[in-house]
XYZ file of C-alpha atoms in Angstrom:
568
model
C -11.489 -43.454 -19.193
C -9.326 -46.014 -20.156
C -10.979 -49.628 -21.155
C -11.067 -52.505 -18.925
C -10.657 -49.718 -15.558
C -12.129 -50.763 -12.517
C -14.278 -48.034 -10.238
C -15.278 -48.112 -6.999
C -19.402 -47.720 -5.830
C -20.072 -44.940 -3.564
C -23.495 -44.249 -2.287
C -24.702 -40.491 -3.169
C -26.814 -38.617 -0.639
C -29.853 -39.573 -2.404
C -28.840 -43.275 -1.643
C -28.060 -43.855 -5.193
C -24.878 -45.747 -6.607
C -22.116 -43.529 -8.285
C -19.084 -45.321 -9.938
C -15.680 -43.094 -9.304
C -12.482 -43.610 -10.882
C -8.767 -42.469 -10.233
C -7.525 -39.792 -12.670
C -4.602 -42.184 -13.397
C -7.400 -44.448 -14.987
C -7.311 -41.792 -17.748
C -5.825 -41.071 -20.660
C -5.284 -37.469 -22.408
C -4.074 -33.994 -21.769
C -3.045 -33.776 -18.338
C -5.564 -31.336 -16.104
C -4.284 -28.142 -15.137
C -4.391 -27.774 -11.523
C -3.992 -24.201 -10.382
C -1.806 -23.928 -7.204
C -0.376 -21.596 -4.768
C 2.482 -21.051 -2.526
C 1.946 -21.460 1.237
C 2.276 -17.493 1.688
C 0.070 -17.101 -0.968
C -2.654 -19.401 -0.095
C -2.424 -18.507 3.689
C -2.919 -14.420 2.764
C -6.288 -15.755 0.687
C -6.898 -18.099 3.827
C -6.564 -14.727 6.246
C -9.052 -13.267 4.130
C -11.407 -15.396 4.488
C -11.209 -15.555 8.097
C -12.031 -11.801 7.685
C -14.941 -12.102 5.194
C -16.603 -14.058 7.747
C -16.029 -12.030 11.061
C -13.370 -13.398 12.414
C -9.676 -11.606 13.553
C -6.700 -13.109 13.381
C -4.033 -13.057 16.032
C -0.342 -13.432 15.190
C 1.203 -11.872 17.931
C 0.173 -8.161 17.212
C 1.038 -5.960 19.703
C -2.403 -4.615 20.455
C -5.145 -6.037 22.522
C -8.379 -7.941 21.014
C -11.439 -6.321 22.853
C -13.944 -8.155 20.731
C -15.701 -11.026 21.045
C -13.318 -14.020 22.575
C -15.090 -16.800 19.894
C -14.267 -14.489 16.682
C -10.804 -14.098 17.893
C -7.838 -16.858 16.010
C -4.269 -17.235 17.538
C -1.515 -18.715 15.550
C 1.483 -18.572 16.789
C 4.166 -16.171 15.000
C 6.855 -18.855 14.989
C 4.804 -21.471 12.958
C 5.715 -21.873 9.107
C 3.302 -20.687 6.307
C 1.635 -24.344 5.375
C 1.289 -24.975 9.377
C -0.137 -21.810 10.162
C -2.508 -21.961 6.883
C -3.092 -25.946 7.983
C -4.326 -24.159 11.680
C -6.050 -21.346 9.918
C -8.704 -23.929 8.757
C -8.822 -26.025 11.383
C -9.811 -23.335 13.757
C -12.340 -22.273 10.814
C -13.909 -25.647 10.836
C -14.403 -25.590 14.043
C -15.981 -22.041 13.863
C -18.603 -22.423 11.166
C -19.257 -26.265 11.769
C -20.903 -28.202 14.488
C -21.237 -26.533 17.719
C -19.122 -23.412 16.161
C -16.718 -23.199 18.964
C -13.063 -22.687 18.671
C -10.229 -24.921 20.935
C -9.561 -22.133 23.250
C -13.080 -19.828 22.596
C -14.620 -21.290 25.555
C -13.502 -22.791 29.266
C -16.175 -25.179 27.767
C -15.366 -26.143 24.809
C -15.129 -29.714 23.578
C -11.125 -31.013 23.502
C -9.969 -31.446 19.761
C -9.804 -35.006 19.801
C -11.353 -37.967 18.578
C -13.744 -37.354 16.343
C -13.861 -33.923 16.459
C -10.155 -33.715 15.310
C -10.722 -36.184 12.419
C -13.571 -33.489 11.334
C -11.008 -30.414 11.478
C -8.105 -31.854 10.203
C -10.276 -33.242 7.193
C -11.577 -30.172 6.271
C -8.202 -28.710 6.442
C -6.981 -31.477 4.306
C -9.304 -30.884 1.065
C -9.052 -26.858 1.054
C -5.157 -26.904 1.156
C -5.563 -29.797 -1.926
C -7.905 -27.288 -3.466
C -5.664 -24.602 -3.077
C -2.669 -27.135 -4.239
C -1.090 -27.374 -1.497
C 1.053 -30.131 0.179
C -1.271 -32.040 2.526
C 1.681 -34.897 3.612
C 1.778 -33.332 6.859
C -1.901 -34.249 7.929
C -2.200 -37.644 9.116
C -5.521 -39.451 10.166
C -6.026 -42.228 12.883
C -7.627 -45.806 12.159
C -11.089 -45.145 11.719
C -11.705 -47.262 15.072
C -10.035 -44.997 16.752
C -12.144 -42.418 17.095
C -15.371 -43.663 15.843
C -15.702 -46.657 18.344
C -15.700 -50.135 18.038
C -17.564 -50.911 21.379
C -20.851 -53.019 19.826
C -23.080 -51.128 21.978
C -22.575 -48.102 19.646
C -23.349 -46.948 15.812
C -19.566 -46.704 14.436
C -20.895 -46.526 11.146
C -23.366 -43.793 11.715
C -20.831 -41.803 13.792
C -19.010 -41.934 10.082
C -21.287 -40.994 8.744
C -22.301 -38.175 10.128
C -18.640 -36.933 10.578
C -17.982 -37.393 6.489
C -21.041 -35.341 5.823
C -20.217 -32.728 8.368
C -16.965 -32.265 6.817
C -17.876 -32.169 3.180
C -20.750 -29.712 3.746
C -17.983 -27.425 6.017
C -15.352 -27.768 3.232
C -17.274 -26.524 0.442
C -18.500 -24.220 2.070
C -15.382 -22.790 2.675
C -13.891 -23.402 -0.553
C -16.952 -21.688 -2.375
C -15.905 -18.553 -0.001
C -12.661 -18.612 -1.279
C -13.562 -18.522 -4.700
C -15.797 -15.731 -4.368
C -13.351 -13.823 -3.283
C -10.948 -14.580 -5.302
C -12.627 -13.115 -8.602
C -10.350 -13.929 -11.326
C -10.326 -11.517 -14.513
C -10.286 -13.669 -17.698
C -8.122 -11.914 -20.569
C -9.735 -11.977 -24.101
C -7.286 -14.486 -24.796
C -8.601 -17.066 -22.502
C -11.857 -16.222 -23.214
C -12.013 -16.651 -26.990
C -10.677 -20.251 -26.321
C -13.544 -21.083 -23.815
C -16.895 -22.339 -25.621
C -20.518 -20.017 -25.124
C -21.862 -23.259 -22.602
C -18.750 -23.255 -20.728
C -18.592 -19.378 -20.517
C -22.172 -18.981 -19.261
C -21.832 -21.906 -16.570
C -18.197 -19.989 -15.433
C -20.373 -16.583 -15.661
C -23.444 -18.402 -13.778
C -21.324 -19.972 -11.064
C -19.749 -16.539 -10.526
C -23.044 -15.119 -10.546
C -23.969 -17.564 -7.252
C -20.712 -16.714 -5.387
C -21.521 -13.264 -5.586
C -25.163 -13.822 -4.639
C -24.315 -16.165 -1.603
C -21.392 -13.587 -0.568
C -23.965 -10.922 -0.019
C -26.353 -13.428 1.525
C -23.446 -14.307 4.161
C -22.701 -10.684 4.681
C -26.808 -9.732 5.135
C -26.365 -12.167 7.639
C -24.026 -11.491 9.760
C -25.369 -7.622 9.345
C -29.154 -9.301 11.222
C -27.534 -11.190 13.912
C -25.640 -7.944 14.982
C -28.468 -6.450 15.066
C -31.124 -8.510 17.214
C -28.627 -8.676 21.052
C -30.661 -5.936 22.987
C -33.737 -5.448 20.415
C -37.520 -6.043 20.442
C -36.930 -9.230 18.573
C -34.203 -10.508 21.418
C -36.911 -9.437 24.134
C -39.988 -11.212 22.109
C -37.778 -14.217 21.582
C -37.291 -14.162 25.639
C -40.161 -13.709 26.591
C -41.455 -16.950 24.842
C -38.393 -18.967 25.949
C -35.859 -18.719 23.477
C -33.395 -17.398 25.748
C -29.982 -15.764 24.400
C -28.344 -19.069 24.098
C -30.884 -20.352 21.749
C -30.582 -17.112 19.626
C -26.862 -17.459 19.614
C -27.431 -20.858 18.541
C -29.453 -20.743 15.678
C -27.915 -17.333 14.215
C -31.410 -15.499 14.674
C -30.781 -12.013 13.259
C -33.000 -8.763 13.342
C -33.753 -6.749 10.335
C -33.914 -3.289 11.481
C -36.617 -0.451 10.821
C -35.106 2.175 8.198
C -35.970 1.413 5.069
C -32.003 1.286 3.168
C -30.356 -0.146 6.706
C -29.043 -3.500 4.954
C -28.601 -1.354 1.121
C -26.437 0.516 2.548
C -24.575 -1.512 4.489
C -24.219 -4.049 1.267
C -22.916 -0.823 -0.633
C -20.134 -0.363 1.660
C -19.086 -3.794 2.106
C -18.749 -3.634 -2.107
C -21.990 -5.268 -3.292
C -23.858 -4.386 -6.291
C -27.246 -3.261 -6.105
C -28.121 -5.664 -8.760
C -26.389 -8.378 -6.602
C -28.306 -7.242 -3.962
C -31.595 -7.299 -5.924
C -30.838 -10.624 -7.256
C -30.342 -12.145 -3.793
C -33.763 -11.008 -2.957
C -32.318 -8.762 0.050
C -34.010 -5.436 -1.715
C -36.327 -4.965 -4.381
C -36.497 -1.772 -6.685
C -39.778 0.429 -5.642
C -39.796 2.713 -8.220
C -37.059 4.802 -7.253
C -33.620 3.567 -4.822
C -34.300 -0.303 -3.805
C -35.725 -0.884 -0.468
C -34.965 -3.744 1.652
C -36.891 -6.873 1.350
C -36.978 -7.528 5.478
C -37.484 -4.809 7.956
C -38.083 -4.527 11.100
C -38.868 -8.667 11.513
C -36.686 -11.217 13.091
C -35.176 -13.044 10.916
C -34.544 -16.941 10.646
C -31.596 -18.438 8.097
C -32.305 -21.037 5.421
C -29.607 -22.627 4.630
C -28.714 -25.581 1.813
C -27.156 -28.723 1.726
C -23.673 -27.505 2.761
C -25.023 -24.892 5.358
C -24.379 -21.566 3.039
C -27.094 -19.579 3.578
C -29.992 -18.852 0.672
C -32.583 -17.051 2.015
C -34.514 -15.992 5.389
C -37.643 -16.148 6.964
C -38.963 -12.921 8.575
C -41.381 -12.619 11.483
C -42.806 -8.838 11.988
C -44.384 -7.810 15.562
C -47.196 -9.169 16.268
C -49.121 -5.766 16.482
C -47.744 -5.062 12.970
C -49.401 -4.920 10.073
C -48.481 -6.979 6.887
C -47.984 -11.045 6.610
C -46.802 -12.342 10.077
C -44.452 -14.550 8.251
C -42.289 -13.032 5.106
C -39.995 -15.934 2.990
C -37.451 -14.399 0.898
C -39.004 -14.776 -3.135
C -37.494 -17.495 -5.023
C -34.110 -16.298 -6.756
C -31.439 -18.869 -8.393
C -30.333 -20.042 -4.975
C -33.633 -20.322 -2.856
C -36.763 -21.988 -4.100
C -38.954 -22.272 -1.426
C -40.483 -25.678 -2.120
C -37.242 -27.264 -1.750
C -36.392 -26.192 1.448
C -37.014 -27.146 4.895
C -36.247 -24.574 8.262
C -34.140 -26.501 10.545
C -33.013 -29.232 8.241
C -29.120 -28.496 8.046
C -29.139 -27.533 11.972
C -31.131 -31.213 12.663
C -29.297 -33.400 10.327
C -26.760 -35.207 12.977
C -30.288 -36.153 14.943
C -31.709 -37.092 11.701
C -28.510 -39.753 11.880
C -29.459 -41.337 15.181
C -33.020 -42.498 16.582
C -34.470 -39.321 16.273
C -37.668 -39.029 14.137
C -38.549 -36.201 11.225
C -41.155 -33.823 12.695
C -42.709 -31.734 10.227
C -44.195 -28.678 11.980
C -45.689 -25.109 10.330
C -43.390 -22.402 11.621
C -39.505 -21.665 12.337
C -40.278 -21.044 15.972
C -41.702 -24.856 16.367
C -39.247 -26.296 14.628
C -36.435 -24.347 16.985
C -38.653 -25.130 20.474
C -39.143 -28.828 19.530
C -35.558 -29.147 19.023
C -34.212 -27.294 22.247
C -36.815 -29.402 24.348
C -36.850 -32.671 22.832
C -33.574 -32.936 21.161
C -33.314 -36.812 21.694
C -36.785 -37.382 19.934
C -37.361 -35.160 17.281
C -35.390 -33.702 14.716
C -37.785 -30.659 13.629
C -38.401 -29.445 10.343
C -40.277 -26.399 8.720
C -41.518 -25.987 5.028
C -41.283 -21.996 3.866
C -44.749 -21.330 4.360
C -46.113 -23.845 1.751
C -47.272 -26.957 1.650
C -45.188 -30.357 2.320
C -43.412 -31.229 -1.396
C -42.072 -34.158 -3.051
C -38.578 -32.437 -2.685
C -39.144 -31.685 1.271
C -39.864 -35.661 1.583
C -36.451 -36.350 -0.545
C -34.769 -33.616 1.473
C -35.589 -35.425 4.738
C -34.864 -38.988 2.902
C -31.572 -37.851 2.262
C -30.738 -37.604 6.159
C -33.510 -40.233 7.814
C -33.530 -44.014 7.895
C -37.002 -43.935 6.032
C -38.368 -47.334 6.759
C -37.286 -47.115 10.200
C -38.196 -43.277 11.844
C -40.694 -42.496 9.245
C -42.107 -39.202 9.584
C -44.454 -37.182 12.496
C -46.534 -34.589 12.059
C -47.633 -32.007 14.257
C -51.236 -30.981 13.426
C -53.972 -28.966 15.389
C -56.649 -30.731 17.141
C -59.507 -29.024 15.258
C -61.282 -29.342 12.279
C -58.632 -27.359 10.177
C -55.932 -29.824 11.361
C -57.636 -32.594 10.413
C -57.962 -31.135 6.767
C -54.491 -30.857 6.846
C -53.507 -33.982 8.158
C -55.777 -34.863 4.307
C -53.880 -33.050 2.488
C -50.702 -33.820 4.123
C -51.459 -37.505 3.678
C -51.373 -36.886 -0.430
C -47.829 -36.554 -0.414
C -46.588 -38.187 3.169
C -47.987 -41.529 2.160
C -45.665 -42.857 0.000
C -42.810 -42.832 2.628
C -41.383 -45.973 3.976
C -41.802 -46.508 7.252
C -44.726 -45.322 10.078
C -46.702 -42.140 9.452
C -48.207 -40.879 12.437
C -49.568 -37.133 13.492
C -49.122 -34.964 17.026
C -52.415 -33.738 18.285
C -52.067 -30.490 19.932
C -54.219 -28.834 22.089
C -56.711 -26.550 20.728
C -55.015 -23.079 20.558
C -51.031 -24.286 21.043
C -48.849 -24.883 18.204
C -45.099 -26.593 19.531
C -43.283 -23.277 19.929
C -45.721 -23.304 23.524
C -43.225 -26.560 24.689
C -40.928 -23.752 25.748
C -43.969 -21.804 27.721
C -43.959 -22.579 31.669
C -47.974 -22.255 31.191
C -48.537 -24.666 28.747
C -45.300 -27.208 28.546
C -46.494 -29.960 29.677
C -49.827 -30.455 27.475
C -47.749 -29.794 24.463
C -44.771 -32.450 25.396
C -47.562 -34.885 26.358
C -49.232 -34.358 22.849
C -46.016 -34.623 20.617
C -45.318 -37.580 22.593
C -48.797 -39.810 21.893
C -48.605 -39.785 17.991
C -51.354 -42.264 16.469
C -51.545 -43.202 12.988
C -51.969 -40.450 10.297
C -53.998 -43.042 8.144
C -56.815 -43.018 10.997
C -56.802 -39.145 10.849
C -57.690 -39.485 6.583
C -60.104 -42.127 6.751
C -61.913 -40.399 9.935
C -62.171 -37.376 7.806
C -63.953 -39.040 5.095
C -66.402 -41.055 7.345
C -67.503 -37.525 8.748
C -67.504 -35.985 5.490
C -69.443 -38.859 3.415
C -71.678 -40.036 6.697
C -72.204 -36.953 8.702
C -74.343 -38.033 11.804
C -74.366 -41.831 10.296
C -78.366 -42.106 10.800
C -79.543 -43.821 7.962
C -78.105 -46.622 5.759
C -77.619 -44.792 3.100
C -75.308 -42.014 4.930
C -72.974 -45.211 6.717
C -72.622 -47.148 3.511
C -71.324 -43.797 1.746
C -69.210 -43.029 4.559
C -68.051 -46.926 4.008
C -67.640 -46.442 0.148
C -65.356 -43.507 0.984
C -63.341 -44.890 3.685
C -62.525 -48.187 1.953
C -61.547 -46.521 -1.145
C -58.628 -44.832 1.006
C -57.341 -48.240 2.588
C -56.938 -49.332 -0.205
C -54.180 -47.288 -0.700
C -52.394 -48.321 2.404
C -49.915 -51.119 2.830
C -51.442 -54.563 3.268
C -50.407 -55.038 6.864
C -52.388 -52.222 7.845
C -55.740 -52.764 6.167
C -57.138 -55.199 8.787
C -56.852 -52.767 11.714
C -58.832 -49.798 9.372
C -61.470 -52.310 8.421
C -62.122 -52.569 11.534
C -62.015 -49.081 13.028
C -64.299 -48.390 9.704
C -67.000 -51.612 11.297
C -66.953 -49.890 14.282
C -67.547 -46.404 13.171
C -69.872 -47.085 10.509
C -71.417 -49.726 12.750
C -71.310 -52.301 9.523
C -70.605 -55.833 9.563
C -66.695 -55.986 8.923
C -66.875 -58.422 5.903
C -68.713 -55.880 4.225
C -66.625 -53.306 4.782
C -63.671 -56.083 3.826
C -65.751 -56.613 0.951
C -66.097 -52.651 -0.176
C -61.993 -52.802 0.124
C -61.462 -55.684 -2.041
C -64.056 -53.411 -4.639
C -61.065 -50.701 -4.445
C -58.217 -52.521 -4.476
C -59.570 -54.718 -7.638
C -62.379 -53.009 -9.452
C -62.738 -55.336 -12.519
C -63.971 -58.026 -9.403
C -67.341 -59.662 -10.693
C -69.998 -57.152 -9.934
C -72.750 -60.204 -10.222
C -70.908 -61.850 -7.235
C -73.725 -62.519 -4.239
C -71.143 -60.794 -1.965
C -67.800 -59.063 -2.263
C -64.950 -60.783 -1.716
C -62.672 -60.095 1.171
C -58.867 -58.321 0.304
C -56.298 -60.331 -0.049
C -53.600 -60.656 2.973
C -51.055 -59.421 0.647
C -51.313 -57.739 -2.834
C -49.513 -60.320 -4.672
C -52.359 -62.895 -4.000
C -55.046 -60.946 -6.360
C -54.420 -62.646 -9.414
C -54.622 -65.931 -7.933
C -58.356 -64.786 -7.017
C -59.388 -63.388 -9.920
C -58.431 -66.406 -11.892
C -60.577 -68.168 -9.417
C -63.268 -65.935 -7.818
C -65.275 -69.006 -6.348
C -62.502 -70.464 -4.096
C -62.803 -66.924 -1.398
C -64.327 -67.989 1.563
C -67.623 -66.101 2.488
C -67.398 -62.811 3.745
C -69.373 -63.548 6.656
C -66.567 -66.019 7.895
C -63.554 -63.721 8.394
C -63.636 -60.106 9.782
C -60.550 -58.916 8.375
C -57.811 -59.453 5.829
């Protein structure tokens, strides 16, 4: 980077700030940038449209009985760069939002607006990557088709379209590149250093892995139309449309079904292995899933890593099955749901954090304008699940939900929960459900309306914690003794809460504990500032705000007594 050059400050998907500068900033060897001819790149482009289901029509003479949304016309008369430029359009379309082709469906959205800026973008950076010319795509004024009416988000309709379109594009581009598989000479490779040649061997390592993922994939959700799974799914309101939707697959019974298939698509076992899709059993591998519906976890850019399986429920074995962590899938990173729920995530739409795929798919179909619905694997909620969602959610402003059952078990969760949820900006509040329901009953004609009514009256996780410790310090609250404890315990958890929300526990903890609020103000101001004077006749109340506490220990005898004020 040349001295004295200016960048410019983009904001990363973490929020952070990322300085970027022009190649012509630099100086030294010029990069080599591998390119291809139009006929070239468009043969790689057709077989990529093959490697993920799709058929291409250029005027063959033979009639497409498949499916009408795998099915690609470009007309025979176009050149090579406009019929590769159309070739990825039509795939951006396909695998992105909504996954509907211009002329798949009677109702399909028209390819304008927005939703041509998204196409014709992703076209744009996989011909670059491929080296192509790109001159030929123009773009509208951003006003144009992201709105400048004041009544509307233009700058969250942005961006939501940029990240749409970056997630699409590399996803496509890694596909090309898998299949690609260059073979280095020894010449090359003596010139390329042991790190390099281990992240180049690593990186092919991944394609491969996610190549056999995609193709597992596609092998499950050709499977479940007309199985058990599609009926079970039915019969608890995810109808066909909602299968389609969310690529719901069925692994079936025999124990090799997906090995083989793998085989004969050209996978290696060890591939397969690797991608946790079989595991060696002594003898041949086995497959990992079988006979479970299966639900796709996908990362950031909306490849898929791994699966969830759910067996029958008259089956034995776990009634959920993740796939084990391999070098693409780590299961306390990921959320169900997060990559399908990210565009809510962008509007008003709150995070809910539920337990199981199935909730986090019902909650979405029925309440699509409140919730955006997430799942951890199986685990508990991590650090990187609340960065995951941070990454997509105005923090301070939707905060985070949590749907929790209304029993004693709940409420321990909604404790341990509360370890890692409270540091989020923004209100955290919990669901209530109804004894025996989880939020995969909001589909269920029987029981709808008592679960919409209980994800819609959300109260304040915080009261959830510090209820649990009054009832686990004070039991029945009879004696003194038992309601101070229950106090001592309470107050030593609202501490931990933001200022602005201490007064309103105080008193919930007064009226529970049936104490006089100063003391229980006073117990707080104990927790918040332990080294207070312990010789003081009575504690002091907490300060409104935090940054007031060294004012009052410098001068302890200026607090007004407790006995004056009820809360903070």
């Amino acid at each position: 980077m040349r001295r004295g050059e200016t960048g410019i400050r983009i904001i990363s998907m973490r929020g952070n700030p990322r300085a970027v500068f022009d190649v012509e900033q630099t100086d030294g060897e010029p990069i080599a940038k591998v390119s291809v001819s139009p006929a070239e790149a468009l043969q790689k482009l057709s077989r990529l449209a093959a490697d993920l289901g799709f058929y291409l029509d250029r005027g063959q003479d033979w009639t497409y009985l498949g499916r009408p949304g795998r099915r690609i016309q470009l007309a025979p008369e176009l050149d090579d760069i406009s019929a590769a430029s159309r070739l990825v359009h039509q795939l951006a379309h396909a695998i992105g939002p909504g996954g509907l082709l211009d002329e798949a469906a009677s109702n399909a959205a028209p390819c304008q607006g927005a939703r041509r800026v998204f196409a014709d973008s992703v076209a744009y950076l996989v011909l670059a990557d491929l080296g192509l010319d790109v001159s030929h795509l123009r773009f509208p004024p951003t006003e144009q088709w992201a709105g400048t009416d004041a009544r509307t988000n233009a700058s969250a309709a942005i961006r939501v379209v940029g990240d749409q379109l970056v997630r699409t594009s590399t996803r496509l581009r890694r596909r090309l590149h898998a299949l690609a598989s260059p073979v280095t000479s020894s010449a090359s490779t003596s010139a390329v250093s042991p790190a390099e040649r281990s992240q180049t061997t690593a990186t092919r390592d991944n394609s491969a892995l996610r190549a056999a993922l995609t193709d597992a994939h596609h092998f499950y959700r050709r499977a479940l139309p007309g199985s058990w799974g599609a009926r079970y799914l039915a019969n608890r309101g995810f109808n066909a449309v909602v299968q389609e939707r969310w690529d719901l697959g069925l692994a079936p019974h025999p124990r090799r079904a997906l090995l083989h298939h793998l085989r004969g698509l050209g996978h290696q076992d060890q591939t397969i292995i690797d991608a946790s899709l079989a595991k060696r059993d002594g003898g041949e591998p086995l497959d990992v899933f079988r006979d479970r519906i299966l639900f796709p976890l996908r990362d950031r850019t909306g490849e898929i890593i791994g699966f969830i399986g759910r067996r029958r429920d008259e089956a034995p074995g776990p009634k959920y099955l993740n796939t084990p962590d391999t070098a693409l899938f780590h299961k306390r990173e990921v959320l169900f749901g997060l990559h399908e729920s990210r565009a809510q995530l962008a509007t008003t739409c709150r995070p809910l954090l539920v337990e199981g795929p199935l909730d986090a798919i019902a909650v979405n179909v029925a309440l699509p304008a409140v919730y955006a619905a997430v799942a951890p694997c199986g685990t508990a909620i991590t650090t990187a699940h609340v960065e995951a969602i941070a990454a997509h959610a105005d923090g301070p402003t939707s905060g985070l939900v949590i749907a929790l059952d209304g029993d004693d078990a709940g409420r321990a969760g909604a404790v341990r929960a509360w370890r890692t949820l409270h540091t989020i900006p923004g209100p955290i509040e919990a669901a209530l459900l109804p004894p025996g329901h989880d939020p995969g009953d909001i589909l269920s004609p029987a029981s709808q309306f008592a679960v919409r009514e209980a994800l819609l009256s959300v109260i304040p996780l915080a009261d959830l914690v510090i209820d649990e410790k009054i009832q686990r310090f004070g039991g029945a609250l009879e004696f003194v003794e038992s309601r101070l404890a229950a106090a001592q315990a309470a107050a030593a958890q609202i501490a931990q809460l933001p200022p602005e929300q201490i007064a309103r526990q105080v008193d919930r903890v007064a009226a529970r504990t049936g104490m006089d609020p100063a003391d229980v103000t006073a117990l707080v101001a104990g927790a918040i500032s332990p080294d207070l004077d312990p010789g003081a006749s009575s504690p002091r109340p907490p300060p409104s705000a935090q940054q007031n506490r060294g004012a009052q220990r410098s001068s302890p005898t200026t607090s007004p007594k407790p006995h004056h004020r009820r809360t903070t």
